[in-house]
Structures are given as structure tokens and as C-alpha cells.
Coordinates of C-alpha atoms in Angstrom, one line a residue:
Chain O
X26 CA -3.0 -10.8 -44.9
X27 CA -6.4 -9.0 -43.4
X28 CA -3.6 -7.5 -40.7
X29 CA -5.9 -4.7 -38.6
X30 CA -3.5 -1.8 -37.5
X31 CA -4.6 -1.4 -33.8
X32 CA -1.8 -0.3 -31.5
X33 CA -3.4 -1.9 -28.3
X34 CA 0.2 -2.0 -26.2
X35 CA -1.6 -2.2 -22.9
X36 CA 0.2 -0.3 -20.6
X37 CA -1.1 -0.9 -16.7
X38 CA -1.9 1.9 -14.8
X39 CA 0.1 2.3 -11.7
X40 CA -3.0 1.9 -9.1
X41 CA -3.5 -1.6 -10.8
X42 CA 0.2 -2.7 -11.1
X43 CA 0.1 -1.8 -7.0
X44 CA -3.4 -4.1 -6.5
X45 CA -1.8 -6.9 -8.2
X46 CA 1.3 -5.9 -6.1
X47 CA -0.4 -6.8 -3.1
X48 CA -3.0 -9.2 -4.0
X49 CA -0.8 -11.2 -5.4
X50 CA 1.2 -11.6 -2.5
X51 CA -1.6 -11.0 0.2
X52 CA -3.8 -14.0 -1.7
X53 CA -0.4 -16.8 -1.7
X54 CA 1.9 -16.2 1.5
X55 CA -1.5 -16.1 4.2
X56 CA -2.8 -19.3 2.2
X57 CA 0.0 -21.1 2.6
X58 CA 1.0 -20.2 6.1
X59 CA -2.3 -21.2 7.2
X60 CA -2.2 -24.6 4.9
X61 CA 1.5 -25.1 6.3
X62 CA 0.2 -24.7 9.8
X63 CA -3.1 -26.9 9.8
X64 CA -0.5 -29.3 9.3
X65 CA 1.1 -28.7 12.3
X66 CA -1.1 -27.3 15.1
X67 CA -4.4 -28.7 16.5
X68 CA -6.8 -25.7 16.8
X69 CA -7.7 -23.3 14.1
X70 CA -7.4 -20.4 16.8
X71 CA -3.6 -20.9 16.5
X72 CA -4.1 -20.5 12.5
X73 CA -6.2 -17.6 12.7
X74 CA -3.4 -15.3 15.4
X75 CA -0.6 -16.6 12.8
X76 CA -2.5 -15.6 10.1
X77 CA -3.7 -12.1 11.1
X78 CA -0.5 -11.6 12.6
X79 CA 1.2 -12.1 9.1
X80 CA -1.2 -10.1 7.4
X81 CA -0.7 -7.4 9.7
X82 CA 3.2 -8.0 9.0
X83 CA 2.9 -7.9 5.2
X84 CA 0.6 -5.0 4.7
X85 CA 2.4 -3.2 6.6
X86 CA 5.9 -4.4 5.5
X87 CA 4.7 -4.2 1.7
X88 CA 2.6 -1.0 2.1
X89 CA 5.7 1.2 4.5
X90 CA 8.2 -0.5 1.4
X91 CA 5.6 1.1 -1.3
X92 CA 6.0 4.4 -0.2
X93 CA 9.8 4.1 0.4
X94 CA 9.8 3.0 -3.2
X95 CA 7.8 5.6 -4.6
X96 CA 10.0 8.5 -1.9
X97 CA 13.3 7.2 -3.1
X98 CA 11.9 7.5 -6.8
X99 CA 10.7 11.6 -6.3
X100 CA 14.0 11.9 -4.1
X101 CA 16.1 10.2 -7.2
X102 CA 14.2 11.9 -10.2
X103 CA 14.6 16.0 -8.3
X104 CA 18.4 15.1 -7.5
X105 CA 19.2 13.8 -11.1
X106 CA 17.1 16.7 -12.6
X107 CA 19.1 19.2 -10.3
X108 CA 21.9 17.6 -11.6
X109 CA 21.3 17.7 -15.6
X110 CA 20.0 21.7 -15.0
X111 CA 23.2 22.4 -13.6
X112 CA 25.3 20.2 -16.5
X113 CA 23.6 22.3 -19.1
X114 CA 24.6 25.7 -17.6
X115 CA 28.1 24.5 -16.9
X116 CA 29.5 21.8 -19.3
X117 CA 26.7 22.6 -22.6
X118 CA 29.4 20.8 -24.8
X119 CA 29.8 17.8 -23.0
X120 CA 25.9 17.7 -22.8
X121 CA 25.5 18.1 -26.4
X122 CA 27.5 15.5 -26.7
X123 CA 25.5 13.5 -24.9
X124 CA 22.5 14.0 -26.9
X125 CA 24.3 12.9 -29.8
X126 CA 25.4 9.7 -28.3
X127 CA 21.7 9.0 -27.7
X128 CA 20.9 9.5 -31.6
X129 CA 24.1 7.0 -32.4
X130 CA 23.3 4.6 -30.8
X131 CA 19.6 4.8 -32.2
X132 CA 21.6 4.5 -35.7
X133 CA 21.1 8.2 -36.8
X134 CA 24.0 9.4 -38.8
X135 CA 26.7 11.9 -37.5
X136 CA 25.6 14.9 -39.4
X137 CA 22.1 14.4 -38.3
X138 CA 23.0 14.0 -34.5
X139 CA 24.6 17.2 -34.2
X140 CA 21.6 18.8 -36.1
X141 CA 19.4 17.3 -33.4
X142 CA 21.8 18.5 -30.8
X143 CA 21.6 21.7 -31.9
X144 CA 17.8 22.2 -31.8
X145 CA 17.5 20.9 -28.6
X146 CA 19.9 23.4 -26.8
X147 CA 17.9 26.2 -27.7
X148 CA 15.3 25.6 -25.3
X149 CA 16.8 24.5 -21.9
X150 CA 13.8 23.4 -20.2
X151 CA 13.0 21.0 -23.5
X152 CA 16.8 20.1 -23.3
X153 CA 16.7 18.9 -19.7
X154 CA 13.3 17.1 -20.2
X155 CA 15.5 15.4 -23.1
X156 CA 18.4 14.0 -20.8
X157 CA 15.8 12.9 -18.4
X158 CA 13.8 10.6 -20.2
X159 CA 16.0 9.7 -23.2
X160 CA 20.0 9.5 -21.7
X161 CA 18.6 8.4 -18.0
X162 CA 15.1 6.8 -18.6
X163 CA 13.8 8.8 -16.1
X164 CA 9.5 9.9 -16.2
X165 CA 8.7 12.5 -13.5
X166 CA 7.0 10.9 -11.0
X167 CA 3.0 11.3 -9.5
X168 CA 4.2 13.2 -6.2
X169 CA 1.6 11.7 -4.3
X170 CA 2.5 8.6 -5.8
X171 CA 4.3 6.8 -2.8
X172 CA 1.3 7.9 -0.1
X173 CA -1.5 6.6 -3.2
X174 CA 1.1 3.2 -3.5
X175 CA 1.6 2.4 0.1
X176 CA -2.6 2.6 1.0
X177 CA -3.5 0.1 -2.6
X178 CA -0.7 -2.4 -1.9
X179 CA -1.3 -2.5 1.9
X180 CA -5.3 -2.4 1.4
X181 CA -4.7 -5.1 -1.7
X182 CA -2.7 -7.7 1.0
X183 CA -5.1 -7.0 3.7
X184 CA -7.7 -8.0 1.3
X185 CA -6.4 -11.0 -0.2
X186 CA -4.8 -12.6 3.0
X187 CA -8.5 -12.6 4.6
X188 CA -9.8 -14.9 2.0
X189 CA -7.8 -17.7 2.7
X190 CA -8.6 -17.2 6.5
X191 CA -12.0 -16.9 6.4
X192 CA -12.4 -20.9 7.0
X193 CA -10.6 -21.3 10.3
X194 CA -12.5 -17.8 11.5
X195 CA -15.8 -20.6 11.6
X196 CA -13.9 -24.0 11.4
X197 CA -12.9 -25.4 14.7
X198 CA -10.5 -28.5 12.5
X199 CA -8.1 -27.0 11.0
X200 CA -7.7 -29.7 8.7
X201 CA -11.3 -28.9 7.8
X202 CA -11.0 -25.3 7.2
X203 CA -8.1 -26.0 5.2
X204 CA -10.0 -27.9 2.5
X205 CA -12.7 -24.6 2.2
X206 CA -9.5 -22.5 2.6
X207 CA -7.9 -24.5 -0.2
X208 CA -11.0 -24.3 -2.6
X209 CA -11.6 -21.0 -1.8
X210 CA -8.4 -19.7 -2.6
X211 CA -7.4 -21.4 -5.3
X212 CA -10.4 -19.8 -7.3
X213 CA -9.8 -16.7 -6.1
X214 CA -6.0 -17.0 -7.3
X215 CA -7.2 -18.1 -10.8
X216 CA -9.8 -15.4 -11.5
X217 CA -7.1 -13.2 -10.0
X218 CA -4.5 -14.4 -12.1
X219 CA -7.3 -14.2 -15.1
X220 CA -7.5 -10.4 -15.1
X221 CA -3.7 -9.9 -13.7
X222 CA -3.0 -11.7 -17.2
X223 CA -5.8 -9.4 -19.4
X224 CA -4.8 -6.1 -17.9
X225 CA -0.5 -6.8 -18.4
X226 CA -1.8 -8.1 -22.1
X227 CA -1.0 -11.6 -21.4
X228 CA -3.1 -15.3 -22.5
X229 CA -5.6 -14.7 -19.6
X230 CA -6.0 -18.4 -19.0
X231 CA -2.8 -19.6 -18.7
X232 CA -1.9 -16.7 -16.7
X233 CA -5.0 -17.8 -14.3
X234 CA -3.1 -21.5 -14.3
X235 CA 0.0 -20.4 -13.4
X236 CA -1.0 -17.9 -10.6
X237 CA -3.1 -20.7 -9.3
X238 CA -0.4 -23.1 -9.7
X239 CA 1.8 -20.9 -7.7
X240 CA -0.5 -20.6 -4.3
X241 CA -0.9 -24.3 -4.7
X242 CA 2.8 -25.2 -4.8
X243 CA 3.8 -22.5 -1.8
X244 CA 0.6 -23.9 0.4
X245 CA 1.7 -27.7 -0.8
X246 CA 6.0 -26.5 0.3
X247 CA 4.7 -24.9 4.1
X248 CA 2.0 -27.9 4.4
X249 CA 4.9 -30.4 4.2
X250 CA 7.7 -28.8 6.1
X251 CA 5.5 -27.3 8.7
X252 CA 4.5 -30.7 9.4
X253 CA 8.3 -31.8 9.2
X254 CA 9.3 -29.3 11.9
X255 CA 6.5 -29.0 13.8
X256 CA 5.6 -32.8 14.2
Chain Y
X67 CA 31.3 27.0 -8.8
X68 CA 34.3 24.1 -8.4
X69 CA 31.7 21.7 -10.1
X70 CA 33.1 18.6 -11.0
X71 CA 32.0 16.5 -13.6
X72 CA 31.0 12.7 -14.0
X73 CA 27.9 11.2 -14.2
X74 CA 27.4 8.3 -11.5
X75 CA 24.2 8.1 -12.1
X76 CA 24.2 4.4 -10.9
X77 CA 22.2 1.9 -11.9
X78 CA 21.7 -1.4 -9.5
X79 CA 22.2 -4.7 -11.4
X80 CA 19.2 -7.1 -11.7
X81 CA 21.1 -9.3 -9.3
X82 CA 21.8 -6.8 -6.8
X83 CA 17.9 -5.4 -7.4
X84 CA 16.5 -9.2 -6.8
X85 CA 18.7 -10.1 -3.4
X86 CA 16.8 -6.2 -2.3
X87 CA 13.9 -7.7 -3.5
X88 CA 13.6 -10.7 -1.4
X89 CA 16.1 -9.9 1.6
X90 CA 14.0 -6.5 2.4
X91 CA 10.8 -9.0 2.5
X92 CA 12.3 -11.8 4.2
X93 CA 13.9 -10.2 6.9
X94 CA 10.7 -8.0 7.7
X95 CA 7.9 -10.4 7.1
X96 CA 9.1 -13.4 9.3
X97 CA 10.7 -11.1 11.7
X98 CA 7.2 -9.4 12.2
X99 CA 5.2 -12.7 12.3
X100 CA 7.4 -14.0 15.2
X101 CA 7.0 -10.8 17.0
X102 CA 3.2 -10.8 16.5
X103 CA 2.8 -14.8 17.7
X104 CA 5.3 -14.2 20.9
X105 CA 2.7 -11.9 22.2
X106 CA 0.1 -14.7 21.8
X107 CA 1.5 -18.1 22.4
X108 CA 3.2 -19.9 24.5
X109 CA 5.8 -22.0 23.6
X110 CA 8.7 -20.8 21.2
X111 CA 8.3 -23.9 19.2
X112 CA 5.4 -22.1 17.4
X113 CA 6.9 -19.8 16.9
X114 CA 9.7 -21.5 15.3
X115 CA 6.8 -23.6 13.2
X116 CA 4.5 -20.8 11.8
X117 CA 8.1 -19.2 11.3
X118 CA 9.1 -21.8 8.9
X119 CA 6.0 -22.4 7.2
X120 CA 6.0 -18.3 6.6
X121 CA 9.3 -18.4 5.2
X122 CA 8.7 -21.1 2.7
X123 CA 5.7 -19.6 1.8
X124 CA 7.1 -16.4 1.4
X125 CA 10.1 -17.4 -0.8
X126 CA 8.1 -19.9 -2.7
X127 CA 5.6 -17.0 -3.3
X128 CA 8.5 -14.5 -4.3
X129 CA 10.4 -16.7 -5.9
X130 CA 8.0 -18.3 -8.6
X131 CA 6.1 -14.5 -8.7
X132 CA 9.5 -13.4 -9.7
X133 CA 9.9 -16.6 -12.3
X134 CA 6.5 -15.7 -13.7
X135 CA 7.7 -11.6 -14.0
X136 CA 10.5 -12.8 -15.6
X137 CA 8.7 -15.0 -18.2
X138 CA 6.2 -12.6 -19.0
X139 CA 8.5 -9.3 -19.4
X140 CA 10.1 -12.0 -22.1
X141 CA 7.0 -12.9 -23.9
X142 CA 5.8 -9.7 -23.5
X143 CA 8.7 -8.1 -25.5
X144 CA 8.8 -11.4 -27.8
X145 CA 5.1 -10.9 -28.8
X146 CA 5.4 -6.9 -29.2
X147 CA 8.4 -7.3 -31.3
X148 CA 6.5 -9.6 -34.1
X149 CA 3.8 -6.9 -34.1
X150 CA 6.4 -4.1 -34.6
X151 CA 8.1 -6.3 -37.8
X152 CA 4.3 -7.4 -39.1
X153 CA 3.7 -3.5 -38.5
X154 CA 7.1 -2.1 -40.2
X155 CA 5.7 -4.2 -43.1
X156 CA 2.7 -4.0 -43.6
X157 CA 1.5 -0.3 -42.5
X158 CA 5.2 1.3 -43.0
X159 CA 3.5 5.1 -43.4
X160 CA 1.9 4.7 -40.0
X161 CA 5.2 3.6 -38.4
X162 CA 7.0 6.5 -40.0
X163 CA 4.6 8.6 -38.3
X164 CA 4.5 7.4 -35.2
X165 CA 8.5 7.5 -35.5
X166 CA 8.0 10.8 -36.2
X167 CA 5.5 11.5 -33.1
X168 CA 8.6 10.1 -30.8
X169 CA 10.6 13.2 -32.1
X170 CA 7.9 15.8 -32.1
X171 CA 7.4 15.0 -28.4
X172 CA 11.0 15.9 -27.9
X173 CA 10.5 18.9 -29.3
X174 CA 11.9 18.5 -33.0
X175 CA 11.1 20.6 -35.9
X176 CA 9.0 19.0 -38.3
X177 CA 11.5 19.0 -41.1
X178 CA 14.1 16.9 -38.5
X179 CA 11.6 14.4 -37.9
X180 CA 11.1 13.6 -41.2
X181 CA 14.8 13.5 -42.0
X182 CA 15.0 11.0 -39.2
X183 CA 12.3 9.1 -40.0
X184 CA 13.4 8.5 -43.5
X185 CA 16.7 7.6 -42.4
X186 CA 16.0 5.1 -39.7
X187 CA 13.4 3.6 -42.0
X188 CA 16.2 2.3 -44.3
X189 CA 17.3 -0.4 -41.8
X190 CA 14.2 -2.6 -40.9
X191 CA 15.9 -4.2 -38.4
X192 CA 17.0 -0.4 -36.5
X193 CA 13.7 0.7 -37.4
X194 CA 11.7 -2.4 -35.1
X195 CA 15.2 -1.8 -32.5
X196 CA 13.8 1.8 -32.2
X197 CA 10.5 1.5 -32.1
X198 CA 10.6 -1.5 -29.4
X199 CA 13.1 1.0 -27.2
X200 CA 11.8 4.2 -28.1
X201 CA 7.7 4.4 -28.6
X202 CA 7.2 1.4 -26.3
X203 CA 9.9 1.5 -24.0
X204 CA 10.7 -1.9 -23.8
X205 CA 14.6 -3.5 -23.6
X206 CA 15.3 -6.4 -24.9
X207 CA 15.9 -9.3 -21.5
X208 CA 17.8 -11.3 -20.4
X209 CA 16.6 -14.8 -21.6
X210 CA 17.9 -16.6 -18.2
X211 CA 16.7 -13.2 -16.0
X212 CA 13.4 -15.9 -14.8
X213 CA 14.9 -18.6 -13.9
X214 CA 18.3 -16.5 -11.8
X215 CA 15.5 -14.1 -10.7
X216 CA 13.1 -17.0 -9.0
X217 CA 16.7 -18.5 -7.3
X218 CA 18.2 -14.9 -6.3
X219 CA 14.8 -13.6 -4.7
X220 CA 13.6 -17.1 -2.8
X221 CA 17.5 -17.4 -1.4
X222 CA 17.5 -13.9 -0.5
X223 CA 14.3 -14.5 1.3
X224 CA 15.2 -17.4 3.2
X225 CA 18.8 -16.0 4.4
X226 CA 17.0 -12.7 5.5
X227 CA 14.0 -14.9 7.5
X228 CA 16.2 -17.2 9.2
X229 CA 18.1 -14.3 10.9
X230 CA 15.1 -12.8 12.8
X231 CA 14.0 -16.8 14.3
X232 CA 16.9 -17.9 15.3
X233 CA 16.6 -17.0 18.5
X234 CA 13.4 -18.8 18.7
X235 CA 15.2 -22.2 18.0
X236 CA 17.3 -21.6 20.8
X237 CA 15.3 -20.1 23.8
X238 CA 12.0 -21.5 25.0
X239 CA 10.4 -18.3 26.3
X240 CA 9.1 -17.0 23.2
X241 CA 9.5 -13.3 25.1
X242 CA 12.7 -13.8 26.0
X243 CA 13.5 -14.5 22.1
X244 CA 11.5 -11.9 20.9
X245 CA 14.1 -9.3 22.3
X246 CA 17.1 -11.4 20.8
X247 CA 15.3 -11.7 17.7
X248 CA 14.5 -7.9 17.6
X249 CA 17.9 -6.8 18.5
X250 CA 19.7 -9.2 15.7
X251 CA 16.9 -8.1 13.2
X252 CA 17.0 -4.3 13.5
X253 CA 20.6 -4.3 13.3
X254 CA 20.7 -6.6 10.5
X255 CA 17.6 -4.2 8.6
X256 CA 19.6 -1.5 9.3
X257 CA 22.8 -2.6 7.7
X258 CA 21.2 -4.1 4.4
X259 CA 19.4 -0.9 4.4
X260 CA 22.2 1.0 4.6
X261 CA 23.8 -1.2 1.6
X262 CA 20.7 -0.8 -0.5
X263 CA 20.8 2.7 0.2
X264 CA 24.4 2.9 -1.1
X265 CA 23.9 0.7 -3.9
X266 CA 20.3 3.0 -5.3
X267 CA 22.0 6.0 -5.1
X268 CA 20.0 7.0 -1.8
X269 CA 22.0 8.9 1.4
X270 CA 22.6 5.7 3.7
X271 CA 22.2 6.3 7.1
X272 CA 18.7 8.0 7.1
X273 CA 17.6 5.4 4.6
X274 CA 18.8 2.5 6.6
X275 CA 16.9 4.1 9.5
X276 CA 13.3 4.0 7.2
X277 CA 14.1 0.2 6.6
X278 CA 14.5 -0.3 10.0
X279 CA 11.6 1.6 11.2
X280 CA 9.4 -0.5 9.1
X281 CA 10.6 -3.3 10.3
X282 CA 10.0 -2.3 13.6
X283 CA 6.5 -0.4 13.4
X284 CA 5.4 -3.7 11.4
X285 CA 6.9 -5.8 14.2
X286 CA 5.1 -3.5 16.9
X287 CA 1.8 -3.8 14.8
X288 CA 1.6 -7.9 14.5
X289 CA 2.4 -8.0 18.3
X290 CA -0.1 -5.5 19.3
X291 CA -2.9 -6.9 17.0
X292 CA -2.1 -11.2 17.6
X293 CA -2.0 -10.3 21.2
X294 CA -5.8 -8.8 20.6
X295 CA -6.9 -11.6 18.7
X296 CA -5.1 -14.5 20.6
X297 CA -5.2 -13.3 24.2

């Protein structure tokens, strides 16, 4: 069947996963907020202070809501660690146990669970490392991971929200800068959805369609309704 | 030591982690935009326009980003889970080692991670089970997760933006409602933060503070900076 043996499961590294984070965001929610409000105000001043104002919102909400992510992750992964150190010393038999249901329900048979059970509990470091990643799913964590996270998402929306502004910084009309906003945007959201889609191992163009399609229909939603309520 | 034993090592459901999702977003991100513009402008009613447009942006944004997460976490696993049965039958050596390398990392003898790899390989269908779980990490989702995901985050986000403008429908000085606004919003981020808190495990009054001093510094930021830009 000419099948090539490559094991190319892409695996995104956490600075990227937190640009697409807030690109993603920081490229569709400024867009349409200023699309939904061309529809609805005359100058493009107004759009501009609603704009920056929101970009100043969401970095700061998604950057601050980064680092309590990543905190709340070193805070969980220490206390659950504390926890399984001080399971091993006190209740070993329950733990063992535990190991062994981990090789059940991976279909391993009885005898050769509490063999595995066995070898692990010689080595308590090994043995905790075990019930971290294996019975709780748990990988230590970068410890400067929530500081890194919160600057790349903030930085990413910060970037991305001033693209879609850009027009009605030197567009008087905001129906006019909407159009350049529009074109603008939308190609940055596709070549942004492009390599979103290659680096998460996905059909790159379709990705870039749907991304794209995305901006369009949030811009399209706040375009109308703004008009709606504002009119 | 009086240690008891039971392992509450809680897990949030994907419903509960979605309404966190877009509720956290949606009650900072409009809340902050509104602050931001009431330093600027000067009739509430734009307030209560840009608001609007901001939160259908916003859960339109989250909503379909969370529909698209959802879709691709499925055809990711879909697509990684041919390769693993193509692989299993085609290159079944290499996939007993790298069976084998799973163990080894956990600190197994040689001999056991032979045994196990012999014995898992008798069941092709436990054999792809623990390779999708195990060397790639992946579980198997939910096949509606998208579509409840896209409907529990762009709800969530809606409910949490319309808390923070209400007062801006209702009284004309956008200053006056600004205090209104903040005084409804902090409490409010302070009691969903003290529920996430609760529900991720975390201690809940000093994490219901940090989601309300987000809130809060990323209100105080959008005010200073749209009262620079607009004034």
C-alpha cells in the first residue's frame, strides 16, 4: 500500500497555542465592533475610542485571565502532587491499587497489573510521577508559564485588533473605512486561519475558510444589530 | 497524622468549563468597553450601541471559535485514529515499540514492557484504544461537544455582557451609569469567581478577588486610555 511510517502527530507548542489564543480573538471581536458600529455612528473617531477602548479591554481581560490560568494550573499541579506524596507514605496499599486500576482499564491482565504495581513502588519519586500523569492526567507545568502566557495572548489581541482599525485611524467615513477594514481583515483572518490550521495539523485551506467565515459572520451579526439599536 | 482519605480531585464538566469560558469573557470585556467609552462620550446611548455590537461580536466570536475547537478536536482524533489502525497493521513492530517506549518512560523493566506489549497487541482494537489514550494523549469526544459548546459559551457570553450595560439603558449620564454598572459588575465577577473557584478546585475567596481585580484593572485601563484618545 506504499504506506510511509512517519509519526508527524503535530503537537503545538504552548507559545503558539497562546498567539492563536489571542489573535484569533483580537483579529474577530475589534473587526466586528468596529463594522457593527460604522453602522450606527457618523464619525470614524467614535469607531476608533470604541475600538481602542475594547482592545485595551480584551488584552487585558485575555492576557490577566492567561496568567490566572496558567497560576491556578502550578497552584493545582503542587497541591495534587503534595497530595499523592503524602498517599504513598500513608495509604501504599490503596495507591497500589490505584496503579492497578490504571493497567485494567488499559486491558492488562490481573496478574500483570500487580507485577507493574510492584515495580513502581520501589521507587517513590517514579511512583508519584506515575499517579500524576497516568491516574490524574497531570504534566508539570513551565513555572513561568502563566507570566510567558499572559504577555503572548495580550501582545497577540493587541496585535490583531489594530488591523481592523487601521482604516478609520485615516478614514474620516466610517462606512468607507469599513470597506478597507473589511478587506483587510478578512485576508488577514484567512492567512491567519491558514497557519492556525497547518501548525494544529489541520486541511490548511478550509481552516483559512472557516476562520474567515467566522470574522465575517460576527462583523455581518454587530453590523446589523448595531444598526437595529442604534438607529 | 489524622489523614483522611478520598480523592476529590474534581474535575469541572465541559458544560460547567464552557459557561466559565464565555461568562468570565462576557462579563469583563463589555463591562470594560463601557467603562472605557463613558470616559469619552457623551450620551449613554453609545454606550449602550458599541455595547451591543461588542457583545454580539464577542459571543458570535466565542461561540463559533468554540464550534470550530470542537470540530477539529473531533477530526483531529478521527484522522489520528485511522493512522493508528493503518499503523497497527501495517508496521505492527514499530507500534510494539513505541508501546513499549510508553512503559519505559514510566520507569518499567525491560522484561515488563515486553510482556505488556505482547499482551496488549493481541486485541487490535485495545491496542489503537491505548495508543490513541496513552502515546498521543487524545480521548475520544463527545460527537455533539461543538455544536452544545458554540450554544453554552455565546449564551454564557451574552448573560454575563448584559449585566455590566444595564445601567446604561437606563440612565442618560453615561458617568452616572458607569458607577452602577461597576458596582453590579464587580459584585457579579466576584461571585462567579468565587463559583468557578469552587467548582476548579481553587480556594474561593482570594480567587474571586483575582477575577474581580481583572475586571476592574481592565475597566480602569479602557477608561484611562479612550479618555486619551477620545478627549
Amino acid at each position: 500500500m506504499g504506506y510511509i511510517h512517519h509519526e508527524a502527530h503535530l503537537r503545538s507548542s504552548d507559545v503558539i497555542s497562546d498567539i492563536v489564543i489571542g489573535m484569533s480573538d483580537g483579529l474577530t471581536v475589534p473587526f466586528a465592533l468596529a463594522a457593527g458600529l460604522s453602522g450606527a455612528v457618523a464619525s470614524s473617531s467614535l469607531v476608533v475610542t470604541a475600538g481602542i477602548a475594547e482592545i485595551v479591554a480584551g488584552s487585558i481581560a485575555m492576557g490577566l485571565g492567561g496568567y490566572l490560568a496558567g497560576r491556578t494550573e502550578a497552584d493545582h499541579y503542587s497541591s495534587e502532587r503534595r497530595r499523592e506524596v503524602a498517599e504513598v507514605e500513608s495509604v501504599p496499599e490503596k495507591e497500589k491499587e490505584e496503579v492497578r486500576e490504571v493497567f485494567a482499564e488499559m486491558g492488562l491482565s490481573p496478574a500483570l497489573q500487580i507485577t507493574i504495581a510492584d515495580e513502581l513502588a520501589k521507587d517513590k519519586v517514579k511512583w508519584v510521577d506515575f499517579m500524576m500523569k497516568y491516574e490524574l492526567g497531570l504534566d508539570e507545568p513551565d513555572p513561568n508559564r502563566a507570566t510567558k502566557s499572559a504577555f503572548t495572548i495580550g501582545l497577540s489581541y493587541v496585535v490583531g485588533g489594530l488591523i481592523p482599525l487601521t482604516p478609520y485611524f485615516l478614514i474620516k467615513s466610517p462606512h468607507e473605512a469599513l470597506l478597507y477594514s473589511a478587506g483587510i481583515t478578512l485576508l488577514c483572518l484567512f492567512i491567519f486561519g491558514y497557519f492556525k490550521s497547518k501548525v494544529t495539523g489541520q486541511p490548511p485551506v478550509s481552516g483559512a475558510l472557516k476562520v474567515m467565515l467566522i470574522g465575517a459572520l460576527a462583523a455581518a451579526a454587530a453590523f446589523g444589530i448595531a444598526r437595529l439599536v442604534g438607529g
